[in-house]
Amino acid sequence: MANLHLYNTMTRQKMPFKPLNPAEIKLYTCGPTVYNFAHIGNLRTYIFEDLLRRVLRWNGYQVKHVMNITDVGHLTSDADEGEDKMLKGAKREKKTVWEIAEYYAQAFLEDMDRLNLLKPHIKPKATDHIEAMINQIKQLEKNGLTYESGGNIYFDTSKLSDYGKLAQLDKQELQAGARVEVDKNKKNPHDFVLWFTKSKFLDNSESLKGEGQEMQWDSPWGRGYPGWHIECSSMAQKYLGQQMDIHCGGIDHIPVHHTNELAQAEGATFKKPWVQYWMHGNFLVLKDKEKMAKSDTNFLTLQALMDKGYDPLDYRYFCLQSHYRKELRFDWEGMNAARTGLRRLRNKVCKLNSDNATTAPQPLHNRSTTERFETAINDDLNLPEALAETWNLIDNPEISDADKLATIKKFDTVLGLQLDKKLKFQIPDSIQKLIIERNKARKDKDWEQSDKLRDEIQDAGFIVKDGDGGTEVQPK
Ligand SMILES: [Zn+2]
């Protein structure tokens, strides 16, 4: 088995990967809260997780991958305050929460397809697993880790001696609370809700959960609904057992969500180490360094990129150019460069295809390039390096075309860029509109307008060709 090293957030260092059971790697990744479209910042995390799976596969491992779909219980603040995200989505679109969940879960799966992400083997929905959550809360209760206050059931963080170890929260922080304390029902600042029968809003007003809340279930503590964190720990243990190899998510999950998932899982199993490797993807940031958040109205979806004429895999390529633990800055220049890079690479691969149609037999993969590629991906998923190695290969005059092609196909099992896909392109509606406008401008001999429109089409990544039959475009 090759020498795979992964960075473990728990130890803050790269460590050799040693599976619990080499026959099957157990992987859990936190899934989407389905109240809106995923934004491209969220999608960066799913691309990182997909790369992890592909690298595990490269190393010969079978993976069992579970990803939850959050359709209940996630409030606008990760730490128990604010409005229910699902309810917020339902109000906005005047639909039921169930309709909202169904619609955005489908939209998310479609985005996964477009980005060529391997599908999780199990995608449990939170609302289908209320019983598992209730059982885990009961177990925590039995273990003396909970209390009831103000109608809700809380996890008592003071009862767990190593609470906060993942986020490395020290004692002082634990006592002071990382943020302004708003819930007077909590005994300790970091305590969190396991089961709600009442909600609490940011202005500290309370409301009975029944008001406007469609998703409610009976429980030993009254009718209500589960906290967000309990869904992941209970569903992960249901499908992966008491221990797993790798748990992933965005770095924003470290201080609250993953810290609390961990407290619940280990609290329920008497501290058996739940996760062997915690891995976290860094943020996608905009120009002003702002993290892209789903709650902002001005977030970018994959569809928005497609409407601008990008192939979804242009975005995948864009993400591959940066290491997953580094912040990645999004801008259109970077996207254009990624689009050009991917097109050039595919073009070159297509040429290899046709040049070698008659070449036989296929030689072995190029050994030294493959070794360097493997060293890169096994060094905590160094994809920027692996991508550079792919370019070195394609531009190396000493390697035969047939050898290049075989090697590239192997690399692409990790890169996931569909490099041997024949170039076919669709002209997006937005560009189609510009072409029609430009044809009209040319007919009217409005050359200024026609030039302006040509520039606009070119800036969107297309070459403009004027012929007798009007304007034709093709990707640069
Ligand atoms: Zn989670």
CSV table of C-alpha atoms and ligand atoms in Angstrom, one decimal:
chain,number,residue,atom,x,y,z
A,1,MET,CA,0.0,0.0,0.0
A,2,ALA,CA,1.4,3.4,-0.9
A,3,ASN,CA,2.4,5.9,1.7
A,4,LEU,CA,-0.6,8.0,2.1
A,5,HIS,CA,-0.4,10.9,4.6
A,6,LEU,CA,-3.4,13.0,5.6
A,7,TYR,CA,-3.6,16.2,7.8
A,8,ASN,CA,-5.5,15.4,10.9
A,9,THR,CA,-7.2,18.5,12.4
A,10,MET,CA,-7.3,16.7,15.8
A,11,THR,CA,-3.5,16.5,16.0
A,12,ARG,CA,-2.8,19.5,13.8
A,13,GLN,CA,-0.3,17.5,11.7
A,14,LYS,CA,0.1,15.3,8.7
A,15,MET,CA,0.0,11.6,9.7
A,16,PRO,CA,0.4,8.3,7.9
A,17,PHE,CA,-3.0,6.9,7.1
A,18,LYS,CA,-3.7,3.7,9.0
A,19,PRO,CA,-7.3,2.4,8.5
A,20,LEU,CA,-9.3,0.8,11.2
A,21,ASN,CA,-10.0,-2.0,8.8
A,22,PRO,CA,-8.1,-1.9,5.4
A,23,ALA,CA,-10.9,-3.9,3.7
A,24,GLU,CA,-13.3,-0.9,4.0
A,25,ILE,CA,-12.7,2.7,4.9
A,26,LYS,CA,-15.5,4.4,6.7
A,27,LEU,CA,-16.0,8.0,5.7
A,28,TYR,CA,-18.6,10.5,6.9
A,29,THR,CA,-19.0,13.9,5.3
A,30,CYS,CA,-21.5,16.6,6.5
A,31,GLY,CA,-24.0,17.2,3.8
A,32,PRO,CA,-26.1,20.2,2.8
A,33,THR,CA,-28.9,21.9,4.7
A,34,VAL,CA,-31.4,21.9,1.9
A,35,TYR,CA,-33.2,25.2,2.2
A,36,ASN,CA,-31.5,26.9,-0.7
A,37,PHE,CA,-29.1,26.2,-3.6
A,38,ALA,CA,-25.5,25.3,-2.6
A,39,HIS,CA,-23.1,28.1,-3.3
A,40,ILE,CA,-19.8,27.6,-4.9
A,41,GLY,CA,-18.0,28.0,-1.5
A,42,ASN,CA,-20.0,25.0,-0.2
A,43,LEU,CA,-19.2,23.1,-3.4
A,44,ARG,CA,-15.5,23.6,-2.9
A,45,THR,CA,-15.7,21.5,0.2
A,46,TYR,CA,-17.6,18.7,-1.6
A,47,ILE,CA,-14.9,18.8,-4.4
A,48,PHE,CA,-12.2,18.3,-1.7
A,49,GLU,CA,-14.1,15.4,-0.2
A,50,ASP,CA,-14.5,13.8,-3.7
A,51,LEU,CA,-10.8,14.1,-4.3
A,52,LEU,CA,-10.2,12.4,-0.9
A,53,ARG,CA,-12.4,9.5,-2.0
A,54,ARG,CA,-10.6,9.2,-5.4
A,55,VAL,CA,-7.2,9.3,-3.7
A,56,LEU,CA,-8.3,6.5,-1.3
A,57,ARG,CA,-9.5,4.5,-4.4
A,58,TRP,CA,-6.1,5.2,-6.1
A,59,ASN,CA,-4.5,3.6,-3.1
A,60,GLY,CA,-6.6,0.5,-3.5
A,61,TYR,CA,-9.1,1.1,-0.7
A,62,GLN,CA,-12.8,0.5,-0.8
A,63,VAL,CA,-14.7,3.3,0.8
A,64,LYS,CA,-18.1,3.3,2.5
A,65,HIS,CA,-19.2,6.9,2.3
A,66,VAL,CA,-22.2,8.4,4.2
A,67,MET,CA,-23.4,12.0,3.7
A,68,ASN,CA,-26.4,13.3,5.5
A,69,ILE,CA,-29.1,15.6,4.1
A,70,THR,CA,-30.1,18.1,6.7
A,71,ASP,CA,-33.8,18.8,6.4
A,72,VAL,CA,-34.6,19.8,9.9
A,73,GLY,CA,-33.2,21.5,13.0
A,74,HIS,CA,-30.4,23.7,11.5
A,75,LEU,CA,-30.9,27.2,12.8
A,76,THR,CA,-29.5,30.3,11.2
A,77,SER,CA,-26.8,30.3,13.9
A,78,ASP,CA,-24.9,27.0,14.3
A,79,ALA,CA,-25.1,27.5,18.0
A,80,ASP,CA,-28.8,27.1,18.7
A,81,GLU,CA,-30.1,30.6,18.1
A,82,GLY,CA,-32.0,32.2,15.3
A,83,GLU,CA,-34.6,31.0,12.9
A,84,ASP,CA,-35.0,27.5,11.6
A,85,LYS,CA,-33.3,27.5,8.2
A,86,MET,CA,-35.9,25.2,6.6
A,87,LEU,CA,-38.7,27.3,7.8
A,88,LYS,CA,-37.0,30.4,6.5
A,89,GLY,CA,-36.7,28.8,3.1
A,90,ALA,CA,-40.4,27.8,3.1
A,91,LYS,CA,-41.5,31.3,4.1
A,92,ARG,CA,-39.4,32.8,1.4
A,93,GLU,CA,-40.9,30.6,-1.3
A,94,LYS,CA,-44.3,30.1,0.1
A,95,LYS,CA,-43.9,26.3,0.1
A,96,THR,CA,-44.0,23.7,2.8
A,97,VAL,CA,-40.8,22.8,4.4
A,98,TRP,CA,-41.1,19.3,2.9
A,99,GLU,CA,-41.4,20.7,-0.6
A,100,ILE,CA,-38.4,22.9,0.1
A,101,ALA,CA,-36.3,20.0,1.3
A,102,GLU,CA,-37.2,17.8,-1.7
A,103,TYR,CA,-36.5,20.5,-4.2
A,104,TYR,CA,-33.1,21.6,-2.9
A,105,ALA,CA,-31.9,18.1,-2.1
A,106,GLN,CA,-32.5,17.3,-5.8
A,107,ALA,CA,-30.8,20.5,-6.9
A,108,PHE,CA,-27.8,19.6,-4.8
A,109,LEU,CA,-27.5,16.1,-6.2
A,110,GLU,CA,-27.6,17.6,-9.7
A,111,ASP,CA,-24.7,19.9,-8.8
A,112,MET,CA,-22.8,16.9,-7.6
A,113,ASP,CA,-23.3,15.2,-11.0
A,114,ARG,CA,-22.3,18.3,-12.9
A,115,LEU,CA,-19.0,18.5,-10.9
A,116,ASN,CA,-18.4,14.8,-11.5
A,117,LEU,CA,-18.5,14.0,-7.7
A,118,LEU,CA,-18.7,10.4,-6.7
A,119,LYS,CA,-22.0,9.8,-5.0
A,120,PRO,CA,-22.1,8.8,-1.4
A,121,HIS,CA,-23.2,5.3,-0.8
A,122,ILE,CA,-25.8,6.3,1.8
A,123,LYS,CA,-27.5,9.7,1.9
A,124,PRO,CA,-29.7,9.6,5.1
A,125,LYS,CA,-32.2,12.4,5.5
A,126,ALA,CA,-32.4,13.7,9.0
A,127,THR,CA,-36.2,13.6,9.1
A,128,ASP,CA,-36.1,9.8,8.4
A,129,HIS,CA,-33.8,9.2,11.4
A,130,ILE,CA,-35.6,10.9,14.3
A,131,GLU,CA,-35.7,7.6,16.2
A,132,ALA,CA,-31.9,7.1,16.0
A,133,MET,CA,-31.5,10.7,17.3
A,134,ILE,CA,-33.9,10.1,20.2
A,135,ASN,CA,-32.1,6.9,21.0
A,136,GLN,CA,-28.7,8.7,21.1
A,137,ILE,CA,-30.1,11.4,23.3
A,138,LYS,CA,-31.5,8.7,25.6
A,139,GLN,CA,-28.1,7.2,25.8
A,140,LEU,CA,-26.5,10.5,26.7
A,141,GLU,CA,-29.2,11.0,29.3
A,142,LYS,CA,-28.4,7.6,30.8
A,143,ASN,CA,-24.7,8.5,30.8
A,144,GLY,CA,-25.5,11.6,32.9
A,145,LEU,CA,-24.5,14.1,30.2
A,146,THR,CA,-27.8,16.0,29.8
A,147,TYR,CA,-30.2,18.3,31.6
A,148,GLU,CA,-33.6,19.8,30.9
A,149,SER,CA,-34.0,23.6,31.1
A,150,GLY,CA,-36.6,25.9,29.8
A,151,GLY,CA,-38.4,23.1,27.9
A,152,ASN,CA,-35.3,22.0,25.9
A,153,ILE,CA,-32.8,19.2,26.5
A,154,TYR,CA,-29.2,20.3,26.7
A,155,PHE,CA,-25.8,18.6,26.5
A,156,ASP,CA,-23.9,19.4,29.7
A,157,THR,CA,-20.4,20.1,28.4
A,158,SER,CA,-18.9,20.4,31.9
A,159,LYS,CA,-19.4,16.7,32.3
A,160,LEU,CA,-17.1,15.8,29.5
A,161,SER,CA,-13.5,16.3,30.6
A,162,ASP,CA,-12.1,16.6,27.0
A,163,TYR,CA,-14.9,18.7,25.6
A,164,GLY,CA,-13.6,21.1,22.9
A,165,LYS,CA,-10.4,19.1,22.1
A,166,LEU,CA,-11.0,19.2,18.4
A,167,ALA,CA,-11.2,23.0,18.4
A,168,GLN,CA,-8.5,23.1,21.1
A,169,LEU,CA,-10.7,25.3,23.2
A,170,ASP,CA,-8.9,26.0,26.4
A,171,LYS,CA,-10.4,26.1,29.9
A,172,GLN,CA,-10.6,29.9,29.9
A,173,GLU,CA,-12.4,30.0,26.6
A,174,LEU,CA,-14.8,27.3,27.9
A,175,GLN,CA,-15.7,29.3,30.9
A,176,ALA,CA,-16.0,32.6,29.2
A,177,GLY,CA,-17.8,31.3,26.1
A,178,ALA,CA,-16.5,32.0,22.6
A,179,ARG,CA,-19.3,34.4,21.9
A,180,VAL,CA,-21.8,36.5,23.7
A,181,GLU,CA,-24.0,34.3,25.8
A,182,VAL,CA,-27.7,34.7,25.0
A,183,ASP,CA,-29.4,31.6,26.3
A,184,LYS,CA,-30.1,32.0,30.0
A,185,ASN,CA,-31.2,28.4,30.2
A,186,LYS,CA,-27.7,27.0,29.7
A,187,LYS,CA,-25.5,26.0,32.6
A,188,ASN,CA,-22.3,26.4,30.7
A,189,PRO,CA,-21.7,28.7,27.7
A,190,HIS,CA,-20.9,25.9,25.3
A,191,ASP,CA,-23.8,23.7,26.3
A,192,PHE,CA,-26.1,23.0,23.3
A,193,VAL,CA,-29.6,21.8,22.6
A,194,LEU,CA,-30.2,18.1,21.8
A,195,TRP,CA,-34.0,18.3,21.7
A,196,PHE,CA,-36.1,21.5,21.3
A,197,THR,CA,-39.6,21.9,22.5
A,198,LYS,CA,-39.1,25.7,22.5
A,199,SER,CA,-37.1,27.9,20.2
A,200,LYS,CA,-35.1,30.9,21.0
A,201,PHE,CA,-34.6,33.8,18.8
A,202,LEU,CA,-31.6,36.1,18.7
A,203,ASP,CA,-33.5,38.9,20.5
A,204,ASN,CA,-33.8,36.4,23.4
A,205,SER,CA,-37.6,36.0,23.0
A,206,GLU,CA,-39.0,32.5,23.1
A,207,SER,CA,-41.7,30.8,21.2
A,208,LEU,CA,-43.4,27.4,21.5
A,209,LYS,CA,-42.1,25.2,18.8
A,210,GLY,CA,-45.6,24.5,17.6
A,211,GLU,CA,-46.0,27.9,16.2
A,212,GLY,CA,-45.4,27.8,12.4
A,213,GLN,CA,-43.2,24.7,12.8
A,214,GLU,CA,-44.4,21.9,10.5
A,215,MET,CA,-41.7,19.4,11.4
A,216,GLN,CA,-42.3,18.0,14.9
A,217,TRP,CA,-42.2,14.6,16.5
A,218,ASP,CA,-43.1,13.1,19.8
A,219,SER,CA,-40.3,12.3,22.1
A,220,PRO,CA,-39.8,11.3,25.8
A,221,TRP,CA,-39.1,15.1,26.4
A,222,GLY,CA,-42.2,16.4,24.7
A,223,ARG,CA,-43.2,17.2,21.1
A,224,GLY,CA,-40.5,19.0,19.3
A,225,TYR,CA,-37.5,18.5,17.0
A,226,PRO,CA,-33.9,17.6,17.3
A,227,GLY,CA,-30.8,19.9,17.4
A,228,TRP,CA,-28.7,20.0,14.3
A,229,HIS,CA,-25.6,18.3,15.7
A,230,ILE,CA,-27.3,15.2,17.0
A,231,GLU,CA,-28.3,14.1,13.5
A,232,CYS,CA,-24.7,13.6,12.3
A,233,SER,CA,-23.5,11.7,15.3
A,234,SER,CA,-26.5,9.4,15.5
A,235,MET,CA,-26.7,8.7,11.7
A,236,ALA,CA,-23.0,8.3,11.4
A,237,GLN,CA,-23.0,5.7,14.2
A,238,LYS,CA,-26.1,4.0,12.7
A,239,TYR,CA,-24.5,3.4,9.3
A,240,LEU,CA,-20.8,3.3,10.2
A,241,GLY,CA,-20.8,1.8,13.7
A,242,GLN,CA,-19.2,3.3,16.8
A,243,GLN,CA,-16.0,4.3,15.1
A,244,MET,CA,-15.0,5.6,11.7
A,245,ASP,CA,-11.8,6.4,9.8
A,246,ILE,CA,-12.4,9.9,8.4
A,247,HIS,CA,-14.9,12.7,9.1
A,248,CYS,CA,-14.9,15.7,6.8
A,249,GLY,CA,-16.5,19.1,6.5
A,250,GLY,CA,-15.7,22.8,6.1
A,251,ILE,CA,-13.4,24.4,8.7
A,252,ASP,CA,-16.3,26.5,9.9
A,253,HIS,CA,-17.6,23.2,11.5
A,254,ILE,CA,-14.6,22.8,13.8
A,255,PRO,CA,-15.6,25.0,16.8
A,256,VAL,CA,-19.3,24.2,17.1
A,257,HIS,CA,-20.8,21.5,14.9
A,258,HIS,CA,-18.0,19.0,14.8
A,259,THR,CA,-17.0,19.7,18.4
A,260,ASN,CA,-20.6,18.9,19.4
A,261,GLU,CA,-20.9,15.9,17.2
A,262,LEU,CA,-17.8,14.5,18.8
A,263,ALA,CA,-19.0,15.2,22.3
A,264,GLN,CA,-22.3,13.4,21.6
A,265,ALA,CA,-20.7,10.4,19.8
A,266,GLU,CA,-18.0,9.8,22.4
A,267,GLY,CA,-20.4,10.7,25.2
A,268,ALA,CA,-22.8,8.0,24.0
A,269,THR,CA,-20.1,5.3,23.6
A,270,PHE,CA,-18.2,6.1,26.8
A,271,LYS,CA,-15.4,7.9,24.9
A,272,LYS,CA,-14.3,5.3,22.5
A,273,PRO,CA,-12.3,7.4,19.9
A,274,TRP,CA,-15.0,8.1,17.4
A,275,VAL,CA,-13.0,9.5,14.4
A,276,GLN,CA,-9.4,8.6,13.5
A,277,TYR,CA,-8.8,11.5,11.1
A,278,TRP,CA,-10.7,14.8,11.0
A,279,MET,CA,-10.2,16.6,7.7
A,280,HIS,CA,-11.5,20.1,6.9
A,281,GLY,CA,-11.6,22.1,3.8
A,282,ASN,CA,-10.8,25.8,3.9
A,283,PHE,CA,-13.0,28.7,2.6
A,284,LEU,CA,-13.6,30.1,-0.8
A,285,VAL,CA,-13.3,33.9,-0.3
A,286,LEU,CA,-14.4,36.8,-2.4
A,287,LYS,CA,-12.3,39.8,-3.2
A,288,ASP,CA,-12.9,41.6,0.1
A,289,LYS,CA,-11.9,38.4,1.9
A,290,GLU,CA,-15.4,37.8,3.0
A,291,LYS,CA,-16.3,34.1,3.3
A,292,MET,CA,-19.1,33.2,1.0
A,293,ALA,CA,-22.1,32.3,3.1
A,294,LYS,CA,-25.4,30.8,2.1
A,295,SER,CA,-27.3,33.3,4.3
A,296,ASP,CA,-26.0,36.1,2.1
A,297,THR,CA,-28.4,37.1,-0.6
A,298,ASN,CA,-25.5,37.6,-3.0
A,299,PHE,CA,-24.0,34.2,-3.3
A,300,LEU,CA,-22.9,32.4,-6.5
A,301,THR,CA,-24.4,29.1,-7.5
A,302,LEU,CA,-23.0,26.6,-10.0
A,303,GLN,CA,-25.9,27.4,-12.3
A,304,ALA,CA,-24.9,31.1,-12.2
A,305,LEU,CA,-21.4,30.1,-13.5
A,306,MET,CA,-23.0,27.9,-16.2
A,307,ASP,CA,-25.3,30.9,-17.2
A,308,LYS,CA,-22.1,32.8,-17.8
A,309,GLY,CA,-20.8,30.1,-20.2
A,310,TYR,CA,-18.6,28.1,-17.9
A,311,ASP,CA,-18.5,24.3,-17.9
A,312,PRO,CA,-19.0,23.1,-14.3
A,313,LEU,CA,-15.7,21.3,-14.5
A,314,ASP,CA,-14.0,24.7,-15.1
A,315,TYR,CA,-14.9,25.3,-11.5
A,316,ARG,CA,-13.5,21.9,-10.5
A,317,TYR,CA,-10.3,22.8,-12.3
A,318,PHE,CA,-10.2,26.2,-10.6
A,319,CYS,CA,-10.4,24.4,-7.2
A,320,LEU,CA,-7.8,21.8,-8.1
A,321,GLN,CA,-5.3,24.6,-8.5
A,322,SER,CA,-5.3,25.4,-4.8
A,323,HIS,CA,-4.6,23.1,-1.8
A,324,TYR,CA,-7.8,22.3,0.1
A,325,ARG,CA,-6.4,23.6,3.4
A,326,LYS,CA,-5.6,27.0,1.9
A,327,GLU,CA,-8.1,29.8,1.5
A,328,LEU,CA,-9.0,30.1,-2.1
A,329,ARG,CA,-9.8,33.5,-3.6
A,330,PHE,CA,-12.6,33.6,-6.2
A,331,ASP,CA,-12.5,36.0,-9.1
A,332,TRP,CA,-13.5,35.9,-12.7
A,333,GLU,CA,-10.0,36.2,-14.0
A,334,GLY,CA,-9.1,33.1,-12.1
A,335,MET,CA,-12.2,31.4,-13.5
A,336,ASN,CA,-11.3,32.4,-17.1
A,337,ALA,CA,-7.8,31.1,-16.6
A,338,ALA,CA,-9.2,27.8,-15.3
A,339,ARG,CA,-11.5,27.5,-18.3
A,340,THR,CA,-8.6,28.1,-20.7
A,341,GLY,CA,-6.4,25.7,-18.8
A,342,LEU,CA,-9.0,22.9,-18.9
A,343,ARG,CA,-9.8,23.5,-22.6
A,344,ARG,CA,-6.2,23.4,-23.5
A,345,LEU,CA,-5.6,20.2,-21.6
A,346,ARG,CA,-8.7,18.5,-23.1
A,347,ASN,CA,-7.7,19.7,-26.6
A,348,LYS,CA,-4.2,18.2,-26.2
A,349,VAL,CA,-5.7,14.9,-24.9
A,350,CYS,CA,-8.1,14.8,-27.8
A,351,LYS,CA,-5.3,15.1,-30.2
A,352,LEU,CA,-3.5,12.2,-28.5
A,353,ASN,CA,-6.6,10.2,-29.0
A,354,SER,CA,-6.8,10.8,-32.8
A,355,ASP,CA,-3.0,10.5,-33.3
A,356,ASN,CA,-3.0,7.1,-31.8
A,357,ALA,CA,-6.1,5.6,-33.2
A,358,THR,CA,-4.1,2.9,-34.8
A,359,THR,CA,-1.4,2.5,-32.2
A,360,ALA,CA,-1.2,-0.9,-30.5
A,361,PRO,CA,-0.5,-2.4,-28.1
A,362,GLN,CA,-0.9,0.1,-25.2
A,363,PRO,CA,2.3,0.5,-23.3
A,364,LEU,CA,2.6,0.7,-19.5
A,365,HIS,CA,1.8,3.9,-17.8
A,366,ASN,CA,4.8,6.2,-17.7
A,367,ARG,CA,6.5,5.1,-14.5
A,368,SER,CA,8.4,8.2,-13.3
A,369,THR,CA,5.6,10.6,-13.9
A,370,THR,CA,3.1,8.3,-12.3
A,371,GLU,CA,5.3,8.1,-9.2
A,372,ARG,CA,5.6,11.8,-9.0
A,373,PHE,CA,1.8,12.2,-9.4
A,374,GLU,CA,1.2,9.6,-6.7
A,375,THR,CA,3.7,11.3,-4.3
A,376,ALA,CA,1.8,14.5,-4.7
A,377,ILE,CA,-1.7,13.1,-4.1
A,378,ASN,CA,-0.5,11.0,-1.2
A,379,ASP,CA,1.0,14.1,0.4
A,380,ASP,CA,-2.2,15.2,2.0
A,381,LEU,CA,-4.0,15.6,-1.4
A,382,ASN,CA,-1.5,18.0,-3.1
A,383,LEU,CA,-3.6,18.4,-6.2
A,384,PRO,CA,-1.9,21.6,-7.4
A,385,GLU,CA,1.3,19.6,-7.7
A,386,ALA,CA,-0.5,16.6,-9.3
A,387,LEU,CA,-2.1,19.0,-11.9
A,388,ALA,CA,1.4,20.4,-12.6
A,389,GLU,CA,2.6,16.9,-13.1
A,390,THR,CA,-0.2,16.2,-15.5
A,391,TRP,CA,0.9,19.2,-17.6
A,392,ASN,CA,4.6,18.1,-17.5
A,393,LEU,CA,3.5,14.8,-18.8
A,394,ILE,CA,1.4,16.2,-21.7
A,395,ASP,CA,4.2,18.6,-22.7
A,396,ASN,CA,7.1,16.1,-22.4
A,397,PRO,CA,8.4,15.3,-26.0
A,398,GLU,CA,10.2,12.2,-24.8
A,399,ILE,CA,7.0,10.3,-23.9
A,400,SER,CA,5.0,8.6,-26.6
A,401,ASP,CA,1.5,9.7,-27.3
A,402,ALA,CA,0.1,6.3,-26.5
A,403,ASP,CA,1.9,6.3,-23.2
A,404,LYS,CA,0.7,9.8,-22.4
A,405,LEU,CA,-2.9,8.9,-23.1
A,406,ALA,CA,-2.8,5.8,-20.9
A,407,THR,CA,-1.2,7.7,-18.1
A,408,ILE,CA,-3.5,10.7,-18.4
A,409,LYS,CA,-6.5,8.4,-18.2
A,410,LYS,CA,-5.1,7.0,-15.0
A,411,PHE,CA,-4.5,10.4,-13.5
A,412,ASP,CA,-8.0,11.5,-14.4
A,413,THR,CA,-9.4,8.8,-12.1
A,414,VAL,CA,-8.3,11.3,-9.4
A,415,LEU,CA,-8.6,14.6,-11.2
A,416,GLY,CA,-12.1,13.8,-12.3
A,417,LEU,CA,-11.9,16.4,-15.2
A,418,GLN,CA,-13.2,14.1,-17.9
A,419,LEU,CA,-10.0,14.9,-19.9
A,420,ASP,CA,-10.8,12.4,-22.6
A,421,LYS,CA,-14.2,13.8,-23.2
A,422,LYS,CA,-14.6,14.9,-26.8
A,423,LEU,CA,-15.0,18.7,-26.8
A,424,LYS,CA,-18.6,19.5,-27.3
A,425,PHE,CA,-20.0,22.7,-26.1
A,426,GLN,CA,-23.3,24.4,-25.7
A,427,ILE,CA,-23.7,28.0,-26.2
A,428,PRO,CA,-25.4,29.4,-23.1
A,429,ASP,CA,-28.7,31.3,-23.5
A,430,SER,CA,-27.0,34.5,-22.3
A,431,ILE,CA,-24.5,34.3,-25.2
A,432,GLN,CA,-27.1,33.3,-27.7
A,433,LYS,CA,-28.9,36.5,-26.8
A,434,LEU,CA,-25.8,38.6,-27.4
A,435,ILE,CA,-25.3,36.9,-30.8
A,436,ILE,CA,-28.9,37.8,-31.9
A,437,GLU,CA,-28.4,41.3,-30.7
A,438,ARG,CA,-25.1,41.5,-32.6
A,439,ASN,CA,-26.5,40.2,-35.8
A,440,LYS,CA,-29.2,42.9,-35.6
A,441,ALA,CA,-26.6,45.6,-35.0
A,442,ARG,CA,-24.6,44.4,-38.0
A,443,LYS,CA,-27.7,44.4,-40.1
A,444,ASP,CA,-28.4,48.0,-39.0
A,445,LYS,CA,-24.7,48.9,-39.6
A,446,ASP,CA,-24.4,50.0,-36.0
A,447,TRP,CA,-20.7,49.1,-35.9
A,448,GLU,CA,-20.1,50.6,-32.5
A,449,GLN,CA,-22.7,48.4,-30.9
A,450,SER,CA,-21.6,45.4,-32.9
A,451,ASP,CA,-18.0,45.8,-31.6
A,452,LYS,CA,-19.2,46.3,-28.0
A,453,LEU,CA,-21.2,43.1,-28.3
A,454,ARG,CA,-18.3,41.2,-29.9
A,455,ASP,CA,-16.0,42.2,-26.9
A,456,GLU,CA,-18.7,41.1,-24.5
A,457,ILE,CA,-18.9,37.6,-26.2
A,458,GLN,CA,-15.2,37.3,-26.2
A,459,ASP,CA,-14.8,38.2,-22.6
A,460,ALA,CA,-17.2,35.4,-21.8
A,461,GLY,CA,-14.7,33.0,-23.4
A,462,PHE,CA,-15.8,32.6,-27.0
A,463,ILE,CA,-14.2,33.3,-30.3
A,464,VAL,CA,-16.4,35.3,-32.6
A,465,LYS,CA,-16.4,34.5,-36.3
A,466,ASP,CA,-18.4,36.6,-38.8
A,467,GLY,CA,-19.6,35.0,-41.9
A,468,ASP,CA,-22.3,35.4,-44.6
A,469,GLY,CA,-24.7,33.5,-42.5
A,470,GLY,CA,-24.2,35.8,-39.5
A,471,THR,CA,-22.0,35.4,-36.4
A,472,GLU,CA,-20.7,32.1,-35.2
A,473,VAL,CA,-19.0,31.5,-31.9
A,474,GLN,CA,-16.9,28.7,-30.5
A,475,PRO,CA,-15.0,28.4,-27.2
A,476,LYS,CA,-11.6,29.9,-27.0
B,1,ZN,ZN,-22.4,17.1,10.5
